[in-house]
Amino acid sequence: MSLERPIRIGVAKCGNIGTSVLLDILLDERAERGDIIIRSVGSGPKLTPEEVREVVGKLLDFKPDLVLLASPNAALPGPTAGRELLAEAGVPTIVITDGPGRKAVKDIEAKGMGYIIVPADSMIGARREFLDATEMAIYNADLVRVLACTGVYHALVEAIDKAIGGLKAGREPELPRLVLGRDEAVGAARFSNPYARAKAMAAYEMASKVADLTVEGCFKLKEWERYTQVVAAAHELMREAARLADEAREIEKYGDTVFRAPHNRKGILLSKTKLVEKPKKPEG
Amino acid sequence: MSLERPIRIGVAKCGNIGTSVLLDILLDERAERGDIIIRSVGSGPKLTPEEVREVVGKLLDFKPDLVLLASPNAALPGPTAGRELLAEAGVPTIVITDGPGRKAVKDIEAKGMGYIIVPADSMIGARREFLDATEMAIYNADLVRVLACTGVYHALVEAIDKAIGGLKAGREPELPRLVLGRDEAVGAARFSNPYARAKAMAAYEMASKVADLTVEGCFKLKEWERYTQVVAAAHELMREAARLADEAREIEKYGDTVFRAPHNRKGILLSKTKLVEKPKKPEG
Amino acid sequence: MSLERPIRIGVAKCGNIGTSVLLDILLDERAERGDIIIRSVGSGPKLTPEEVREVVGKLLDFKPDLVLLASPNAALPGPTAGRELLAEAGVPTIVITDGPGRKAVKDIEAKGMGYIIVPADSMIGARREFLDATEMAIYNADLVRVLACTGVYHALVEAIDKAIGGLKAGREPELPRLVLGRDEAVGAARFSNPYARAKAMAAYEMASKVADLTVEGCFKLKEWERYTQVVAAAHELMREAARLADEAREIEKYGDTVFRAPHNRKGILLSKTKLVEKPKKPEG
Amino acid sequence: MSLERPIRIGVAKCGNIGTSVLLDILLDERAERGDIIIRSVGSGPKLTPEEVREVVGKLLDFKPDLVLLASPNAALPGPTAGRELLAEAGVPTIVITDGPGRKAVKDIEAKGMGYIIVPADSMIGARREFLDATEMAIYNADLVRVLACTGVYHALVEAIDKAIGGLKAGREPELPRLVLGRDEAVGAARFSNPYARAKAMAAYEMASKVADLTVEGCFKLKEWERYTQVVAAAHELMREAARLADEAREIEKYGDTVFRAPHNRKGILLSKTKLVEKPKKPEG
Amino acid sequence: MSLERPIRIGVAKCGNIGTSVLLDILLDERAERGDIIIRSVGSGPKLTPEEVREVVGKLLDFKPDLVLLASPNAALPGPTAGRELLAEAGVPTIVITDGPGRKAVKDIEAKGMGYIIVPADSMIGARREFLDATEMAIYNADLVRVLACTGVYHALVEAIDKAIGGLKAGREPELPRLVLGRDEAVGAARFSNPYARAKAMAAYEMASKVADLTVEGCFKLKEWERYTQVVAAAHELMREAARLADEAREIEKYGDTVFRAPHNRKGILLSKTKLVEKPKKPEG
Amino acid sequence: MSLERPIRIGVAKCGNIGTSVLLDILLDERAERGDIIIRSVGSGPKLTPEEVREVVGKLLDFKPDLVLLASPNAALPGPTAGRELLAEAGVPTIVITDGPGRKAVKDIEAKGMGYIIVPADSMIGARREFLDATEMAIYNADLVRVLACTGVYHALVEAIDKAIGGLKAGREPELPRLVLGRDEAVGAARFSNPYARAKAMAAYEMASKVADLTVEGCFKLKEWERYTQVVAAAHELMREAARLADEAREIEKYGDTVFRAPHNRKGILLSKTKLVEKPKKPEG
């Protein structure tokens, strides 16, 4: 028996990752959906256990039907504490995290939660000699572009929509257990041109590689001249990944084959490929 | 008499604008500041009065010392309702909004609030034939890049930091009354190369112009083939603005004169221009 | 009854606009047409009433069947004086001018003349600290590219050819009343790819926006450091518009769908879209 | 004894070359000079002897102190006829022409005239299957950019200004005998960066090479599929030359060393290299 | 009667040209062919008669069925001496050389040898002030890209494979007499898009033009400041040629029409155009 | 006591890697050195033990003072067999190989040989559906560019020159034990601009990452549609690495700080950074 009322989606953002930056907007990109209500609560850049607990607590006040808990490295104490609170509350939860978050999968699964892990969502070059608000924003712009153009966001929306669909149908929602690696992402992007797909795959790999450099620059190197140089290299690498991912999309524009999947008011994902064409409902 | 405890910053996000996407991260870009605590609450893409009231209400639970209320068009009923609630609560508030939000300035000033208005933060091309989650994210990536590279974010951080500084000093905070137009933004970006500055100025104008096209495409044109074409043109324009803003920053890289202003742990904005150089405290 | 002899086209160029730079060549791009003879007279960069009268007077010596009177801002005293002389002479006249020339429309219509107004034909950044012969030429190269690639020149040729066609048929010529805005231009360009069209539209808007900056830099700002910076930004904007307009055409090359409309010897506009293909006469 | 009145410059344009497109504007780029008056007369794209004679005749009505006679291949009958008329009239004349015009040098020198020959000013790909008004304009935009950025226009202005200077001083003017080859052009451009200079040199060579292809495509090849392909290659080559010449100038922007030489009201060539800097008079 | 054993290909490299850099790999690009064995001997950058003789002598030790003798300017004493030795040995030989090598054609033909001459394989800018190992390698990278993308390598492989085919069939091999000019190369490249073909043709011409500049810089100019500038311009020209040749191939990627002709294990050239498609044997 | 005669350098090329493509030219980039003689012998793309032994045998005929043994994966049986032969012959040997070659280090050291290992020298995408001669050459062009611009070749030349220097001085040569990783390479490149260095570092990492994809595509994936897509992505990644490495060098051009280290006739590495400047001998 399907629910009459809109599904309440609660988004907890604890610390910043590229996947969470637009998380509360991705599900209803034109603010038109009548089938969901979105609320988000966040702790800004920090994610201590106290802060995550406070954030999750407030989010529970909204009585969410589904919670998206987004953070870097879901295995850290903060996100872990958040999951405990959510498990106690018994709210269906999808953990959204980056590559290091893989370490939390066992715990997540044990709690009956879903997860979406994005290895390309590499850590920023968080060194004071390098990272100010402007550089941070530019890095996020590059990262968002990579995630968008390589298909990560679309895959994520599909997975969450599926869970929402279960809730709307009055069923126990099917929670994703999804590592959005190169092939999963690019598959979701539905490229028509195989070179666009190849470039997107390369871009995804580049974005994933960034984490090796930022981890080196932030945690391994001690000499400031060296780590500054390495985190700068990491951001240049993400910038190129963004450029290449963008080119992949341009190729599809050149062929007028850009895949678009807008939601309609009822929350159904329509799709189209020609620019001047009405989006259509999925068949079947 | 200065406060001993960290200042509590509450960020209300109602609907999406480019300036708000990273708002809760911009103030503490490396999660290091000990002088502030950030909490955000948001209503996702929507901003009806009920939703904004709910969001603001929850935010007040965090007992913020300063509230940043971010939304498109602050003159809409939703943001207006939010301001009323905040005015009743007596919390120092800075309204952050886009060009159409200018219409709310009188009301904002009357309530003793501050404001930061960003005319370049143009409305997205919100037509179903065109805008899905992926396109939405790409547009935001472009917009974030323009705002970052042209100096908007740095100007915004400076203004909010100033208000925080007042609170830390135990004073009534000086709330900004700031329209971050082309010259204000580019001034804050502190370009060394005058052609970088010229390109950034051009990029800012391009981003501002986007709103003319999206308003035309979303509100004036009725024929779907035509408005789809116009909103597509609008996003191409923002994409070029991002490209040009990025080039402005690249010029500064080529001369090793990128201005960077990271916060230190105490929340002081340091600054530097050479890549391999320690950031310094402001003089005086 | 059609004329046996070639139609005599007189082109008066008073001051420089992007639309006039190649005006006398656009109508017979390969110097092959047997149906027209072109003569031009110009006053260089200046356009005082005395100069325009002298130019128009000399042009009338050629006994033109049709006069194209091109100038910036057709509402200025110079072009106005030129129109008076032409009205007295009773020669069918088409005024070709930029956005500010719109103010002359009433006067033009009252004199029974036609007009072609090109809002994208923005004023140059005419400040001595910035504009020398080289910069002037580069600006014109950018502007010509925008006008060519966005369809302005083709629309202009079609309109003038129509008037010529009337004269050839021995009829009173149908003089255009045409504002070649974004949609009119891009429509004439007959893009096959909708993203090419979107980029051309964006380029057109960028070129139009340039005038806001050059007017600001040339007439509103007094401080030389500031106006130099603003006119430099204006030219960067035009440069980007040219880049984007060029990209629009490249997209059509990538699809082998560039629209070409060469004249044949009789002055008929043929057309084709594949590169290796013979141009054909219009049907019907 | 210097002349009190402005010098009258007559510009005859017979057929189109890249050097003549803006010829009447180059000498007074901001319409400010009080020391010269410019009049131009042209025959559009054609240049038969009758037409050139008519054009030159009309130009002589203006009683010019100096005539600039611009045409493709000055050795053709049309330009030759024009020179005869000018020689009879005894007006100091500078012939401006492209590479094939070199064949006329003996005749020009015999008549005591000056000349400026621009080998990079390559013939257009004038084949009906390829060249329409739009393609023609784009080619000219590319060519103008090459000529501007590689220093051709500046060298030309210097040479003509020198002749004007003689007339102003009441002397017999010193008429240039100038082939503006790669080294002469690039020398005039006064690049600060040696790689900018190298790229400009390469761009000049590319533009010069275009003529080999257009001559092949227009005069040697008979099969339309082949010549269409060859003239298309020629225009692609000019497009790349323009791109590279533009990059040369961008390098100077990146170093804030763009050489600018604007005229002042008295017609003196000032100069400057930093963007935000006042132009200065030449020393000595 | 066809040979049972693999054909032995001997490659002599005396001095460096772009065509020889990968010569021993081009014939068996994935090290899979069972029908040939390749051995190469080289004298590094030098090519005196003694050295070439020594190289050729050693190569003959391998008992090659076919020798490819690659060098700059095959008319120099070194390569000439090499040919004499090979003629004495009576081994079928294909001389592979650059434009100046054309002077050796008569001698080559007289010896019953074949030749492949590549005019685009322009001499490097061999001046000490400019050329170090890094610059040399970059020039070769650019040159290899031009040769690859414009079809030179494919044409060369086809020609050599044909000779090998004869040897395999037990026949006197048909040795090529091939000048791989613009049209021959681009024909072999089998472009689908005519603008890709036009750009490749332009790139080929640019690469050929480089030799004019390097010859000027290396042999004609004596003043070191001038020749350094000229050889730098030459390398910029080759860099642009590479960029343009690369763009030609990208166009084919955008249309998914890249022509590929891999060898199979038996040495037959298969072919395909879609990326995700199996290569097929030639028909007939 | 130093040797009077030139040092004889033998280069054995068994199979192809990016580092070996130009190996015999890198040491004497303008064919001017009087202090060395270079001979190379190669087995084309293959490297079975028999072939390597044959190649090394022939090379020993030249009586080399120093052998450079270049191959992919030096731990394969072929290169291992080659080393054995060289060890028996007692000729000082430097093994030059790619990342997988690291597995041979122990054996190399045990034999008293030197090595230069280049992890960025990634394996090509050797799948028949993808790799033909043209694609192979393009990949090598990209790889050569990365190795050149990131400093790999210069580091390699320095190391080999050092060994040669020992031989010239009559000493036991100091054979390198060098893994030319990101930092070693970029250090050798002596960038002046730190962003150029950062981009070169990123390019190096991208090139290194390519091997992960080609190994996946060549050895792990069995389904041809999938591996074709993956090797195509690998080559796109190398292409981007080349683009970025090239940009790093362009930055140095923009600042006129390109480091160049040409050999003089005596084989001494000179150095310079301004384009128009004489190279100088090292101090001390």
Coordinates of N, CA and C in Angstrom, one line a residue, chain C residues 8 16 21-22 24-26 28-33 36 38-46 51 54 58 61-62 126-138 140-142 144-145 148-149 153 157 224-225 228-229 232 236 239 246 249-250 253 260-263 265 270 272 275-279, chain D residues 8 16 21-22 24-26 28-33 36 38-46 51 54 58 61-62 126-138 140-142 144-145 148-149 153 224-225 228-229 232 236 239 246 249-250 253 260-263 265 270 272 275-279:
Chain C
R8 N 23.5 49.3 -59.5 CA 24.6 50.0 -58.9 C 24.4 50.2 -57.4
N16 N 33.5 53.7 -38.2 CA 33.7 52.2 -38.3 C 32.8 51.5 -37.4
V21 N 32.8 46.8 -41.9 CA 34.2 46.6 -42.3 C 34.3 45.9 -43.6
L22 N 33.4 44.9 -43.8 CA 33.5 44.1 -45.0 C 32.3 44.3 -45.9
D24 N 31.2 46.1 -48.4 CA 31.3 46.1 -49.8 C 31.7 44.8 -50.4
I25 N 32.2 43.9 -49.6 CA 32.7 42.6 -50.1 C 31.6 41.5 -49.9
L26 N 30.9 41.7 -48.8 CA 29.9 40.7 -48.4 C 28.9 40.3 -49.6
D28 N 29.4 40.3 -52.7 CA 29.9 39.6 -53.9 C 31.3 39.0 -53.5
E29 N 31.2 38.0 -52.7 CA 32.3 37.5 -51.9 C 33.4 36.9 -52.8
R30 N 33.1 36.6 -54.0 CA 34.2 36.1 -54.9 C 34.4 36.9 -56.1
A31 N 33.8 38.2 -56.1 CA 34.0 39.1 -57.2 C 33.5 38.5 -58.5
E32 N 32.4 37.8 -58.5 CA 31.9 37.1 -59.6 C 30.5 37.6 -60.2
R33 N 29.8 38.3 -59.3 CA 28.5 38.7 -59.7 C 28.5 39.6 -60.9
I36 N 25.5 43.1 -60.2 CA 25.7 44.3 -59.4 C 27.0 44.9 -59.6
I38 N 29.5 47.6 -57.4 CA 29.6 48.2 -56.0 C 30.6 49.4 -56.0
R39 N 30.2 50.4 -55.4 CA 31.1 51.5 -55.2 C 31.0 52.0 -53.7
S40 N 32.1 52.2 -53.1 CA 32.1 52.7 -51.7 C 32.8 54.0 -51.6
V41 N 32.3 54.8 -50.7 CA 33.0 56.1 -50.4 C 33.0 56.2 -48.8
G42 N 34.1 56.6 -48.3 CA 34.1 56.7 -46.8 C 34.8 57.9 -46.3
S43 N 34.6 58.2 -45.0 CA 35.2 59.3 -44.4 C 36.2 58.8 -43.3
G44 N 36.6 57.6 -43.4 CA 37.5 57.1 -42.3 C 36.8 57.0 -41.0
P45 N 37.5 57.2 -39.9 CA 36.9 57.0 -38.6 C 35.9 58.1 -38.2
K46 N 35.9 59.2 -38.9 CA 35.1 60.3 -38.4 C 33.8 60.4 -39.1
E51 N 31.5 65.9 -43.1 CA 32.1 64.7 -43.7 C 31.1 63.8 -44.3
E54 N 29.8 65.2 -47.5 CA 30.8 65.1 -48.6 C 30.8 63.7 -49.2
K58 N 29.6 62.5 -52.9 CA 30.5 61.8 -53.9 C 29.8 60.5 -54.3
D61 N 27.4 60.8 -57.0 CA 28.0 60.9 -58.4 C 28.0 59.6 -59.1
F62 N 28.1 58.5 -58.4 CA 28.1 57.2 -59.0 C 26.7 56.7 -59.5
A126 N 37.4 52.8 -26.8 CA 38.2 53.9 -27.4 C 38.9 54.8 -26.4
R127 N 39.8 54.3 -25.7 CA 40.6 55.1 -24.7 C 42.0 55.1 -25.1
R128 N 42.7 56.2 -25.1 CA 44.0 56.3 -25.6 C 45.0 55.5 -24.9
E129 N 44.8 55.2 -23.6 CA 45.7 54.4 -22.8 C 45.6 52.9 -23.3
F130 N 44.6 52.6 -24.0 CA 44.4 51.2 -24.4 C 44.4 50.9 -25.9
L131 N 43.8 51.8 -26.6 CA 43.5 51.5 -28.0 C 44.5 52.1 -29.0
D132 N 45.3 51.3 -29.6 CA 46.1 51.7 -30.7 C 45.6 50.9 -31.9
A133 N 46.3 51.1 -33.0 CA 45.9 50.5 -34.3 C 45.8 49.0 -34.1
T134 N 46.8 48.4 -33.5 CA 46.8 46.9 -33.3 C 45.7 46.4 -32.5
E135 N 45.4 47.0 -31.4 CA 44.3 46.6 -30.5 C 43.0 46.8 -31.3
M136 N 42.9 47.9 -32.0 CA 41.7 48.2 -32.8 C 41.4 47.1 -33.8
A137 N 42.5 46.7 -34.5 CA 42.3 45.7 -35.5 C 41.9 44.4 -34.9
I138 N 42.5 44.0 -33.7 CA 42.2 42.8 -33.1 C 40.7 42.8 -32.7
N140 N 38.3 44.4 -34.0 CA 37.5 44.2 -35.2 C 37.5 42.8 -35.7
A141 N 38.7 42.1 -35.6 CA 38.8 40.7 -36.0 C 37.8 39.9 -35.1
D142 N 37.8 40.1 -33.8 CA 36.9 39.4 -32.9 C 35.4 39.7 -33.3
V144 N 34.1 40.8 -36.1 CA 33.8 40.2 -37.4 C 33.5 38.7 -37.3
R145 N 34.3 38.1 -36.5 CA 34.1 36.6 -36.3 C 32.7 36.4 -35.6
A148 N 30.0 37.1 -38.2 CA 30.0 36.0 -39.2 C 29.4 34.7 -38.7
C149 N 30.0 34.2 -37.6 CA 29.6 32.9 -37.1 C 28.2 32.8 -36.5
Y153 N 26.0 38.3 -40.7 CA 26.3 38.7 -42.1 C 25.4 38.0 -43.1
V157 N 23.1 39.9 -45.7 CA 23.2 39.7 -47.2 C 21.8 39.3 -47.7
W224 N 41.6 57.4 -15.0 CA 42.1 56.7 -16.1 C 42.5 55.2 -15.8
E225 N 43.0 55.0 -14.5 CA 43.3 53.6 -14.2 C 42.1 52.8 -14.2
T228 N 40.7 52.3 -18.0 CA 41.6 51.4 -18.8 C 41.3 50.0 -18.5
Q229 N 41.1 49.7 -17.2 CA 40.8 48.4 -16.8 C 39.5 47.9 -17.3
A232 N 39.7 47.3 -21.1 CA 40.4 46.0 -21.3 C 39.5 44.8 -21.1
E236 N 38.4 41.8 -23.7 CA 38.5 40.4 -23.3 C 37.1 39.7 -23.5
R239 N 36.7 39.1 -27.1 CA 37.6 38.0 -27.5 C 37.0 36.6 -27.2
D246 N 33.3 30.9 -32.7 CA 34.1 30.1 -33.5 C 33.9 28.6 -33.2
R249 N 30.9 27.2 -34.8 CA 31.1 26.8 -36.2 C 31.9 25.5 -36.3
E250 N 32.9 25.4 -35.4 CA 33.7 24.1 -35.4 C 32.8 22.9 -35.1
K253 N 31.5 21.9 -38.3 CA 32.5 21.2 -39.0 C 32.6 19.8 -38.6
R260 N 26.6 26.9 -46.0 CA 27.2 27.8 -46.8 C 26.3 28.3 -47.9
A261 N 26.3 29.6 -48.1 CA 25.4 30.2 -49.1 C 26.1 31.2 -50.0
P262 N 26.8 30.6 -51.0 CA 27.5 31.5 -51.9 C 26.6 32.0 -53.0
H263 N 26.9 33.2 -53.5 CA 26.2 33.7 -54.7 C 26.7 33.1 -56.0
R265 N 26.9 33.6 -60.3 CA 27.2 34.8 -61.1 C 26.0 35.7 -61.3
L270 N 22.9 30.5 -53.5 CA 22.8 29.0 -53.5 C 23.0 28.6 -52.1
K272 N 24.4 25.0 -49.4 CA 24.9 23.6 -49.2 C 25.2 23.4 -47.8
L275 N 30.8 19.7 -46.9 CA 31.9 20.4 -47.5 C 32.1 20.0 -49.0
V276 N 32.1 18.7 -49.2 CA 32.3 18.2 -50.6 C 30.9 18.0 -51.2
E277 N 30.4 19.0 -51.7 CA 29.0 19.0 -52.2 C 28.9 20.3 -53.0
K278 N 28.1 20.2 -54.1 CA 27.9 21.3 -55.0 C 26.7 22.2 -54.3
P279 N 26.9 23.5 -54.3 CA 25.8 24.3 -53.8 C 24.6 24.3 -54.8
Chain D
R8 N 45.5 65.7 -46.2 CA 44.4 65.0 -46.7 C 44.9 63.6 -47.3
N16 N 39.8 43.3 -52.5 CA 40.0 43.2 -51.0 C 41.3 42.5 -50.7
V21 N 41.5 46.1 -45.4 CA 40.2 46.0 -44.7 C 40.0 47.2 -43.7
L22 N 41.0 47.5 -42.9 CA 40.9 48.5 -41.9 C 41.8 49.7 -42.2
D24 N 41.7 52.6 -43.7 CA 41.3 54.0 -43.4 C 41.1 54.2 -41.9
I25 N 41.1 53.2 -41.1 CA 40.9 53.3 -39.7 C 42.2 53.3 -38.9
L26 N 43.1 52.5 -39.5 CA 44.4 52.3 -38.8 C 45.2 53.6 -38.5
D28 N 44.0 56.4 -37.7 CA 43.4 57.3 -36.7 C 42.4 56.5 -35.9
E29 N 43.0 55.6 -35.1 CA 42.2 54.5 -34.5 C 41.1 54.9 -33.5
R30 N 41.2 56.1 -33.0 CA 40.2 56.5 -32.1 C 39.5 57.8 -32.6
A31 N 39.7 58.1 -33.9 CA 39.0 59.3 -34.5 C 39.3 60.6 -33.8
E32 N 40.6 60.7 -33.4 CA 40.9 61.9 -32.6 C 41.9 62.8 -33.3
R33 N 42.6 62.3 -34.3 CA 43.7 63.1 -34.9 C 43.2 64.4 -35.5
I36 N 45.1 65.0 -39.6 CA 44.8 64.4 -40.9 C 43.3 64.3 -41.2
I38 N 40.8 61.8 -43.6 CA 40.8 60.6 -44.4 C 39.6 60.5 -45.3
R39 N 39.8 60.2 -46.6 CA 38.7 59.8 -47.4 C 39.0 58.6 -48.2
S40 N 38.1 57.7 -48.3 CA 38.3 56.5 -49.1 C 37.3 56.3 -50.2
V41 N 37.7 55.7 -51.2 CA 36.8 55.4 -52.3 C 37.2 53.9 -52.8
G42 N 36.2 53.2 -53.0 CA 36.5 51.8 -53.4 C 35.5 51.2 -54.4
S43 N 36.0 50.1 -55.1 CA 35.2 49.5 -56.1 C 34.7 48.1 -55.7
G44 N 34.6 47.9 -54.3 CA 34.2 46.6 -53.9 C 35.1 45.6 -54.2
P45 N 34.7 44.3 -54.5 CA 35.6 43.2 -54.7 C 36.3 43.3 -56.1
K46 N 35.8 44.1 -57.0 CA 36.4 44.0 -58.3 C 37.5 45.1 -58.6
E51 N 37.2 50.3 -63.5 CA 36.8 50.5 -62.2 C 37.8 51.2 -61.3
E54 N 38.0 54.8 -62.4 CA 36.8 55.6 -61.8 C 37.1 55.9 -60.3
K58 N 37.6 59.7 -58.7 CA 36.8 60.2 -57.6 C 37.7 60.6 -56.5
D61 N 39.2 63.9 -56.7 CA 38.3 65.0 -56.4 C 38.5 65.6 -55.0
F62 N 38.9 64.7 -54.1 CA 39.1 65.1 -52.7 C 40.4 65.9 -52.5
A126 N 39.0 31.3 -53.1 CA 37.9 31.8 -53.8 C 37.2 30.8 -54.7
R127 N 36.7 29.8 -54.2 CA 35.9 28.8 -54.9 C 34.5 28.7 -54.5
R128 N 33.6 28.7 -55.4 CA 32.2 28.8 -55.1 C 31.7 27.7 -54.2
E129 N 32.2 26.5 -54.3 CA 31.8 25.4 -53.4 C 32.2 25.7 -52.0
F130 N 33.0 26.6 -51.8 CA 33.6 26.8 -50.4 C 33.3 28.2 -49.9
L131 N 33.4 29.2 -50.7 CA 33.5 30.6 -50.2 C 32.2 31.3 -50.3
D132 N 31.5 31.5 -49.2 CA 30.3 32.4 -49.2 C 30.7 33.6 -48.3
A133 N 29.8 34.5 -48.1 CA 30.0 35.7 -47.4 C 30.6 35.4 -45.9
T134 N 30.0 34.4 -45.3 CA 30.4 34.1 -43.9 C 31.8 33.6 -43.9
E135 N 32.1 32.6 -44.8 CA 33.5 32.1 -44.8 C 34.5 33.2 -45.2
M136 N 34.1 34.0 -46.1 CA 35.0 35.1 -46.5 C 35.3 36.0 -45.3
A137 N 34.2 36.3 -44.5 CA 34.4 37.2 -43.4 C 35.3 36.6 -42.3
I138 N 35.1 35.3 -42.1 CA 35.9 34.6 -41.1 C 37.4 34.5 -41.5
N140 N 38.9 36.7 -43.3 CA 39.4 38.1 -43.1 C 39.7 38.3 -41.6
A141 N 38.8 37.8 -40.8 CA 39.0 38.0 -39.3 C 40.3 37.3 -38.9
D142 N 40.6 36.1 -39.5 CA 41.8 35.4 -39.2 C 43.0 36.2 -39.7
V144 N 43.3 39.4 -40.5 CA 43.5 40.7 -39.7 C 44.2 40.4 -38.4
R145 N 43.8 39.3 -37.8 CA 44.4 39.0 -36.5 C 45.9 38.7 -36.7
A148 N 47.7 41.9 -37.4 CA 47.8 42.8 -36.2 C 48.8 42.3 -35.2
C149 N 48.6 41.0 -34.9 CA 49.5 40.5 -33.8 C 50.9 40.3 -34.2
Y153 N 50.5 45.7 -39.1 CA 49.8 46.9 -39.1 C 50.6 48.0 -38.4
W224 N 36.6 19.6 -58.9 CA 36.0 20.4 -57.9 C 36.1 19.7 -56.5
E225 N 36.1 18.4 -56.4 CA 36.2 17.8 -55.1 C 37.6 18.1 -54.5
T228 N 38.1 22.0 -53.6 CA 37.4 22.3 -52.4 C 38.1 21.9 -51.2
Q229 N 38.7 20.7 -51.2 CA 39.4 20.2 -50.1 C 40.7 21.1 -49.9
A232 N 39.8 24.5 -48.4 CA 39.4 24.3 -47.0 C 40.7 24.2 -46.2
E236 N 41.9 26.5 -43.0 CA 42.3 25.9 -41.7 C 43.7 26.4 -41.3
R239 N 43.5 29.9 -40.1 CA 42.8 29.9 -38.8 C 43.9 29.5 -37.7
D246 N 47.6 35.0 -32.0 CA 46.8 35.4 -30.8 C 47.6 35.0 -29.5
R249 N 50.4 37.2 -28.5 CA 49.9 38.4 -27.8 C 49.5 38.0 -26.4
E250 N 48.9 36.9 -26.2 CA 48.5 36.5 -24.9 C 49.7 36.3 -24.0
K253 N 50.5 39.5 -22.7 CA 49.5 39.9 -21.6 C 49.9 39.2 -20.3
R260 N 51.9 48.9 -26.9 CA 50.8 49.7 -27.5 C 51.4 51.0 -28.0
A261 N 50.9 51.4 -29.2 CA 51.4 52.7 -29.7 C 50.2 53.5 -30.3
P262 N 49.5 54.1 -29.4 CA 48.4 55.0 -29.8 C 48.8 56.3 -30.4
H263 N 48.1 56.9 -31.3 CA 48.3 58.3 -31.7 C 47.7 59.2 -30.7
R265 N 46.4 63.4 -30.3 CA 45.5 64.2 -31.2 C 46.4 64.9 -32.3
L270 N 52.6 57.6 -29.7 CA 53.0 57.4 -28.3 C 53.3 55.9 -28.1
K272 N 53.7 52.5 -25.0 CA 53.6 52.0 -23.6 C 53.7 50.5 -23.6
L275 N 49.8 47.6 -18.9 CA 48.4 48.0 -19.2 C 48.0 49.3 -18.5
V276 N 48.3 49.3 -17.2 CA 47.9 50.5 -16.4 C 49.1 51.4 -16.3
E277 N 49.2 52.2 -17.4 CA 50.4 53.1 -17.6 C 50.0 54.1 -18.7
K278 N 50.4 55.3 -18.5 CA 50.2 56.3 -19.5 C 51.1 56.2 -20.7
P279 N 50.6 56.3 -21.9 CA 51.5 56.2 -23.1 C 52.4 57.5 -23.1

